[in-house]
C-alpha positions as CSV (number, residue, x, y, z in Angstrom):
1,X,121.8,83.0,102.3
2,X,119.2,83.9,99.6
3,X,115.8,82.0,100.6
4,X,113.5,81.5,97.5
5,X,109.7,82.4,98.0
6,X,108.7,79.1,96.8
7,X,110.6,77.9,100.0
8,X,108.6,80.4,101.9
9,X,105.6,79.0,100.5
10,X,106.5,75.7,102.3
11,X,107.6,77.3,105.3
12,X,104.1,79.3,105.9
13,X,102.4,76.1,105.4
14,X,101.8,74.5,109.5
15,X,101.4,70.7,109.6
16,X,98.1,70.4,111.8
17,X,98.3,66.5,114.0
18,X,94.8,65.4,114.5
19,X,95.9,62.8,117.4
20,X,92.0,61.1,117.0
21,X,92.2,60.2,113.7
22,X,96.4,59.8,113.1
23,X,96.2,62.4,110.0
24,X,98.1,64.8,109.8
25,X,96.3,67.8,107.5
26,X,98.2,70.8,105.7
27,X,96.9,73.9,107.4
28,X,96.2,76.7,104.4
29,X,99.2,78.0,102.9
30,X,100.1,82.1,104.3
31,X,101.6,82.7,101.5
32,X,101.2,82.6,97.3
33,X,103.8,82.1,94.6
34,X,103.6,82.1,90.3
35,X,106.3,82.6,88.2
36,X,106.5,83.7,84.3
37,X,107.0,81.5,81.5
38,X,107.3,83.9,78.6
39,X,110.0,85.4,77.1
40,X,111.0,89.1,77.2
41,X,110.2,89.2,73.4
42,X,106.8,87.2,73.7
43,X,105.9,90.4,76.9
44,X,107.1,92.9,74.6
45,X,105.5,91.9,71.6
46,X,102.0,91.8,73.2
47,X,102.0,95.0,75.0
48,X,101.8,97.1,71.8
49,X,100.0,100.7,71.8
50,X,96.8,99.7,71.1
51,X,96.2,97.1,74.1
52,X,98.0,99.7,76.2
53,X,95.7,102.6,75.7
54,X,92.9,99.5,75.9
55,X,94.1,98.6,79.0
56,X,91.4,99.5,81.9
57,X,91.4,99.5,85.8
58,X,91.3,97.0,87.9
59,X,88.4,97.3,90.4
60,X,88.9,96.7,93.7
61,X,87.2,93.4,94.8
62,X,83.8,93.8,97.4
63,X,83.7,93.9,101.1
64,X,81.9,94.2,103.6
65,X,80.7,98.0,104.4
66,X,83.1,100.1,106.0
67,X,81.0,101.4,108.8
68,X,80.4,97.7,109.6
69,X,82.9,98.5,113.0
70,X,86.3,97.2,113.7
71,X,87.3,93.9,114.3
72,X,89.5,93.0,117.9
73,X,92.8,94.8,117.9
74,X,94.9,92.8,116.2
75,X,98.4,92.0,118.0
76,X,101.1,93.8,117.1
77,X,104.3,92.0,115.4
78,X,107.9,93.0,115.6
79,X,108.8,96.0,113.3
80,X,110.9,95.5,110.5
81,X,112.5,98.3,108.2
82,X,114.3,98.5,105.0
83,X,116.4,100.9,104.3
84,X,115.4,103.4,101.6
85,X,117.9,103.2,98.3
86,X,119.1,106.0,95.9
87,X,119.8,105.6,92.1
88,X,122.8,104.1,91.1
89,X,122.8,105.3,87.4
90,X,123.6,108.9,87.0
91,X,121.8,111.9,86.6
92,X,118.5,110.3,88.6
93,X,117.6,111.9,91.8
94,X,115.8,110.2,94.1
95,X,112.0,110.7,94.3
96,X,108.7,108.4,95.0
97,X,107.6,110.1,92.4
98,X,109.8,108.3,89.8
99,X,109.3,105.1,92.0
100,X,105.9,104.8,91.6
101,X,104.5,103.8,88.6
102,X,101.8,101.9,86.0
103,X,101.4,98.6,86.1
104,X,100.1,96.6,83.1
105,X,98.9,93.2,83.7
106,X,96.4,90.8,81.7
107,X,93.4,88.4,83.6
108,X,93.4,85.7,80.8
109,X,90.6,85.6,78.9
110,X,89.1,88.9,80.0
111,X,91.4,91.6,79.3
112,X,94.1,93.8,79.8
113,X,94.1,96.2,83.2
114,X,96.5,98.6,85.0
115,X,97.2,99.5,88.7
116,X,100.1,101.1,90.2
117,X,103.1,100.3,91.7
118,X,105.7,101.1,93.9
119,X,109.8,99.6,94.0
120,X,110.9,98.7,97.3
121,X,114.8,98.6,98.4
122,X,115.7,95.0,98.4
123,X,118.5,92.6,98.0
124,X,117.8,92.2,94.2
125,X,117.1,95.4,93.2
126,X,114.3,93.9,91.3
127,X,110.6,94.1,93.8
128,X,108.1,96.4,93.3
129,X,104.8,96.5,96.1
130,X,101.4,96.4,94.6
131,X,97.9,95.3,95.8
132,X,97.2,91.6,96.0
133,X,94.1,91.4,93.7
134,X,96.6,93.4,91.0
135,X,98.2,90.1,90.5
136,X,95.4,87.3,91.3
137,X,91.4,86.7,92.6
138,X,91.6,85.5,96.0
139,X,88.3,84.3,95.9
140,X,88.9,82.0,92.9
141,X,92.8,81.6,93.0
142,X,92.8,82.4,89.7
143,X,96.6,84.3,89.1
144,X,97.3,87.0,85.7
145,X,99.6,87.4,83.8
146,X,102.1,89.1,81.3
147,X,102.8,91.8,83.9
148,X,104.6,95.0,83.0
149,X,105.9,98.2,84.9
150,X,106.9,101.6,83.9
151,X,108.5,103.8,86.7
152,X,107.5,107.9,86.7
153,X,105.0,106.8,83.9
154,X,102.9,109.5,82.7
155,X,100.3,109.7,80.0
156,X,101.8,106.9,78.3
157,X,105.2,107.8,78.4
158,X,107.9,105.4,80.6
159,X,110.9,107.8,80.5
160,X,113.0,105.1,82.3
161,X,111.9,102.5,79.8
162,X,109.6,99.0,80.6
163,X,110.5,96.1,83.3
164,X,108.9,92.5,82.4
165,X,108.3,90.3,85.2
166,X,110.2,87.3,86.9
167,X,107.8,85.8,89.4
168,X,105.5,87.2,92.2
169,X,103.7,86.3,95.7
170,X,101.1,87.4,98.1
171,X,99.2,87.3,101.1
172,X,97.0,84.2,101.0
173,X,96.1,84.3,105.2
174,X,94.3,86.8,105.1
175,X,91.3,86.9,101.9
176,X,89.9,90.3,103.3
177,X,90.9,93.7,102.0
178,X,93.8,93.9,104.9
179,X,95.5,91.0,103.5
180,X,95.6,92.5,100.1
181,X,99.5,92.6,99.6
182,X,101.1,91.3,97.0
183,X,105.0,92.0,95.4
184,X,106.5,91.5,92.2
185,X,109.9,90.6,91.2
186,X,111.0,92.0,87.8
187,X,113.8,91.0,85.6
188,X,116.5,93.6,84.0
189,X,115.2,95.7,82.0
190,X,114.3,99.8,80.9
191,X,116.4,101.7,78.6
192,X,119.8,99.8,80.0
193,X,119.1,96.6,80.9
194,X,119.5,97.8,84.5
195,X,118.0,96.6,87.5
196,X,114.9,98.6,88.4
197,X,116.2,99.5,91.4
198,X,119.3,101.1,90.5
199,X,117.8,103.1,88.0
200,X,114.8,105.3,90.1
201,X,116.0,104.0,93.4
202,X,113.9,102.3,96.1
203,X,111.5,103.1,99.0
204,X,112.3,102.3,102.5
205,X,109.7,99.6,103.6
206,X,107.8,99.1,107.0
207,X,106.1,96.0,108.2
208,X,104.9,96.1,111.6
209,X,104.8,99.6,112.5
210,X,102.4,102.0,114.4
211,X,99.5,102.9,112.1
212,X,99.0,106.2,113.3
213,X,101.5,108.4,111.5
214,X,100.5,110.9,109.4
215,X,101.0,109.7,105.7
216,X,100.6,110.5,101.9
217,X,99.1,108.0,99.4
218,X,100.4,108.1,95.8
219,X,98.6,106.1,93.2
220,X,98.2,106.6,89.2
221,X,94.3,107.0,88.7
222,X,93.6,105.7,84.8
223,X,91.3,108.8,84.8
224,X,94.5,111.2,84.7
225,X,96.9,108.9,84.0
226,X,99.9,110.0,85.9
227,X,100.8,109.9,89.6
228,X,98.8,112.1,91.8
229,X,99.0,112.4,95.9
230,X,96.8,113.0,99.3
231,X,97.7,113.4,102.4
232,X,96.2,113.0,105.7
233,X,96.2,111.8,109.8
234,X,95.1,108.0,109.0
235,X,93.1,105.9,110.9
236,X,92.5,102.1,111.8
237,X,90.1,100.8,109.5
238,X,88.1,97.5,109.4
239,X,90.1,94.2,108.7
240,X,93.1,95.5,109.9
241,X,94.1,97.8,107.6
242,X,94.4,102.1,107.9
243,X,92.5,104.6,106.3
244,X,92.4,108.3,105.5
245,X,89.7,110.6,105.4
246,X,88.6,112.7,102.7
247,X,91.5,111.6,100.7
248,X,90.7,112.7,96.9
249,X,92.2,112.3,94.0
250,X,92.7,108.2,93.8
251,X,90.5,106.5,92.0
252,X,90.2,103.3,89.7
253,X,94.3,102.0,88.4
254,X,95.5,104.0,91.9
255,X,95.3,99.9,93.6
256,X,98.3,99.1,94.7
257,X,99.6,102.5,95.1
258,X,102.1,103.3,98.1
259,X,101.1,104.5,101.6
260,X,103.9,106.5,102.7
261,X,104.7,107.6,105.9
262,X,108.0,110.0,106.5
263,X,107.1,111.6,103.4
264,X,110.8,113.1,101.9
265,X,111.2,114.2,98.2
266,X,114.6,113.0,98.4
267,X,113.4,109.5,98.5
268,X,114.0,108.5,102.1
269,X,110.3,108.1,103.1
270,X,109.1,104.5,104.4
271,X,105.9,102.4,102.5
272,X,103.8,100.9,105.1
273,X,100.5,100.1,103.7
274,X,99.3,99.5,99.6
275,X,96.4,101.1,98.5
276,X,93.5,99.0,98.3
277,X,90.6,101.5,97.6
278,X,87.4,103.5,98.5
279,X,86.0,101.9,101.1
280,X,84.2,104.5,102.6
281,X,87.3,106.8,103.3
282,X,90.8,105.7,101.3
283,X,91.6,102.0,102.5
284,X,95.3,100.5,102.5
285,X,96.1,97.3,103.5
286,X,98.8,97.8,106.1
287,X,101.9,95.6,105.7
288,X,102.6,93.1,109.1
289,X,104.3,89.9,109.5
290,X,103.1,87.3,106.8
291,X,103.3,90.7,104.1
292,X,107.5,90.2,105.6
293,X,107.3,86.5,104.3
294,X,105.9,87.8,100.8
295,X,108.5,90.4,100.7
296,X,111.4,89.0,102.5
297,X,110.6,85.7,99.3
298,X,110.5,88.4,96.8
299,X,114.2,89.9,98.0
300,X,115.8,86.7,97.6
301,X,114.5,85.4,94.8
């Protein structure tokens, strides 16, 4: 049975019994939802050339200093995994390097930006992982808009075509850089109408898992334009999330880029983490049990 994020949304939100009083208070929700109300042709219409090459990167929001030290260790869930999925279309071989991609997006009235993005094997065929504050301000609540992806895109060109969006959600626990998680769900689209998924394939996901395999971190920088990788033994960062040292090459439009851990070029490796940004060394916030709820709301929807 399919279970809708919005339903998610209800079921992350604890009913808290204060026996003094007789009240009963809504504890803060764990997770966020929005959906879109404009129509393929209205998405398509405003992402023409000129706001695309406008488009700028999205800077990762403030926190505390990196060096500040680590917080207690934070208790480890149980480990999920999903399965990694090939292209169903022909002639596509699996790579993450056609599953990541650029992600267009607009923060009403202040501009257009770009991140990256990654899709994840699910139920749909239609999720793609990004960073949470790619899709809305935490601190304000304040949720964009008229988002657009382009798998394998490179220097403006989206060989695979363009997907518009359906809905998305996101950690809302957890307002520090490890709770930036956030996942997309797109409708049909590129140059078939096709599910996302069966077009470029889909990365295994895992939520839960030991942070201490060595990983690679693709992300599209805006300075380059196109996907571009590092590699490295990570480490456990502040606010729960992992980072890796000396890791060049991501910059500003890298957020939200995929932390990826069994590293295969035929498209079996496993996203674990979503890159937040420099924060001292490369920071990604890792993927545990209330990023499931986002993803497992995303799936179904």
């Amino acid at each position: 049975m399919r279970i809708p994020l919005r339903s998610l949304v209800v079921l992350g939100t604890a009913i808290v019994v204060i026996a003094s009083a007789g009240v009963a208070q809504a504890a803060p929700a764990k997770v966020g939802f929005a959906s879109n109300h404009a129509s393929a042709a209205a998405l398509d219409s405003y992402w023409t050339a000129a706001r695309i090459s406008a488009a700028q990167p999205m800077p990762a929001p403030a926190g505390r200093s990196a060096t500040a030290g680590l917080a207690a260790p934070l208790k480890a869930g149980k480990p999920h995994f999903v399965h990694a999925t090939e292209p169903t279309v022909p002639h596509t071989l699996a790579s993450e390097w056609i599953t990541n991609g650029r992600l267009f997006f607009t923060n009403p009235g202040v501009g257009d930006y770009v991140c990256s993005a990654n899709v994840i094997a699910a139920g749909n065929r239609d999720v793609i992982a990004t960073a949470r504050h790619c899709v809305m301000d935490i601190g304000s609540g304040r949720t964009y808009t008229n988002f657009r992806f382009a798998p394998a895109y490179n220097r403006g060109n989206a060989p695979y075509g363009w997907w518009n969006w359906r809905s998305m959600g996101w950690r809302a626990d957890d307002t520090s850089p490890g709770g930036d998680n956030a996942f997309i769900v797109l409708a049909t689209g590129g140059n078939s109408g096709a599910h996302v998924q069966d077009v470029v394939g889909g990365s295994g996901g895992g939520f839960n898992w030991a942070t201490g395999s060595y990983a690679h971190a693709i992300g599209l920088p805006a300075s380059v334009d196109y996907a571009v990788w590092c590699e490295g033994q990570p480490y456990d960062g502040p606010s729960g999330g992992v980072q890796i040292p000396n890791c060049n090459g991501l910059s500003g439009g890298a957020s939200g880029g995929s932390f990826i851990v069994n590293y295969q070029a035929d498209g079996s490796a496993v996203q674990t983490a979503s890159y937040f940004g420099s924060w001292g060394d490369s920071y990604f916030a890792y993927w545990r049990d209330v990023t499931y709820q986002v993803y497992l709301g995303a799936a179904n929807a």
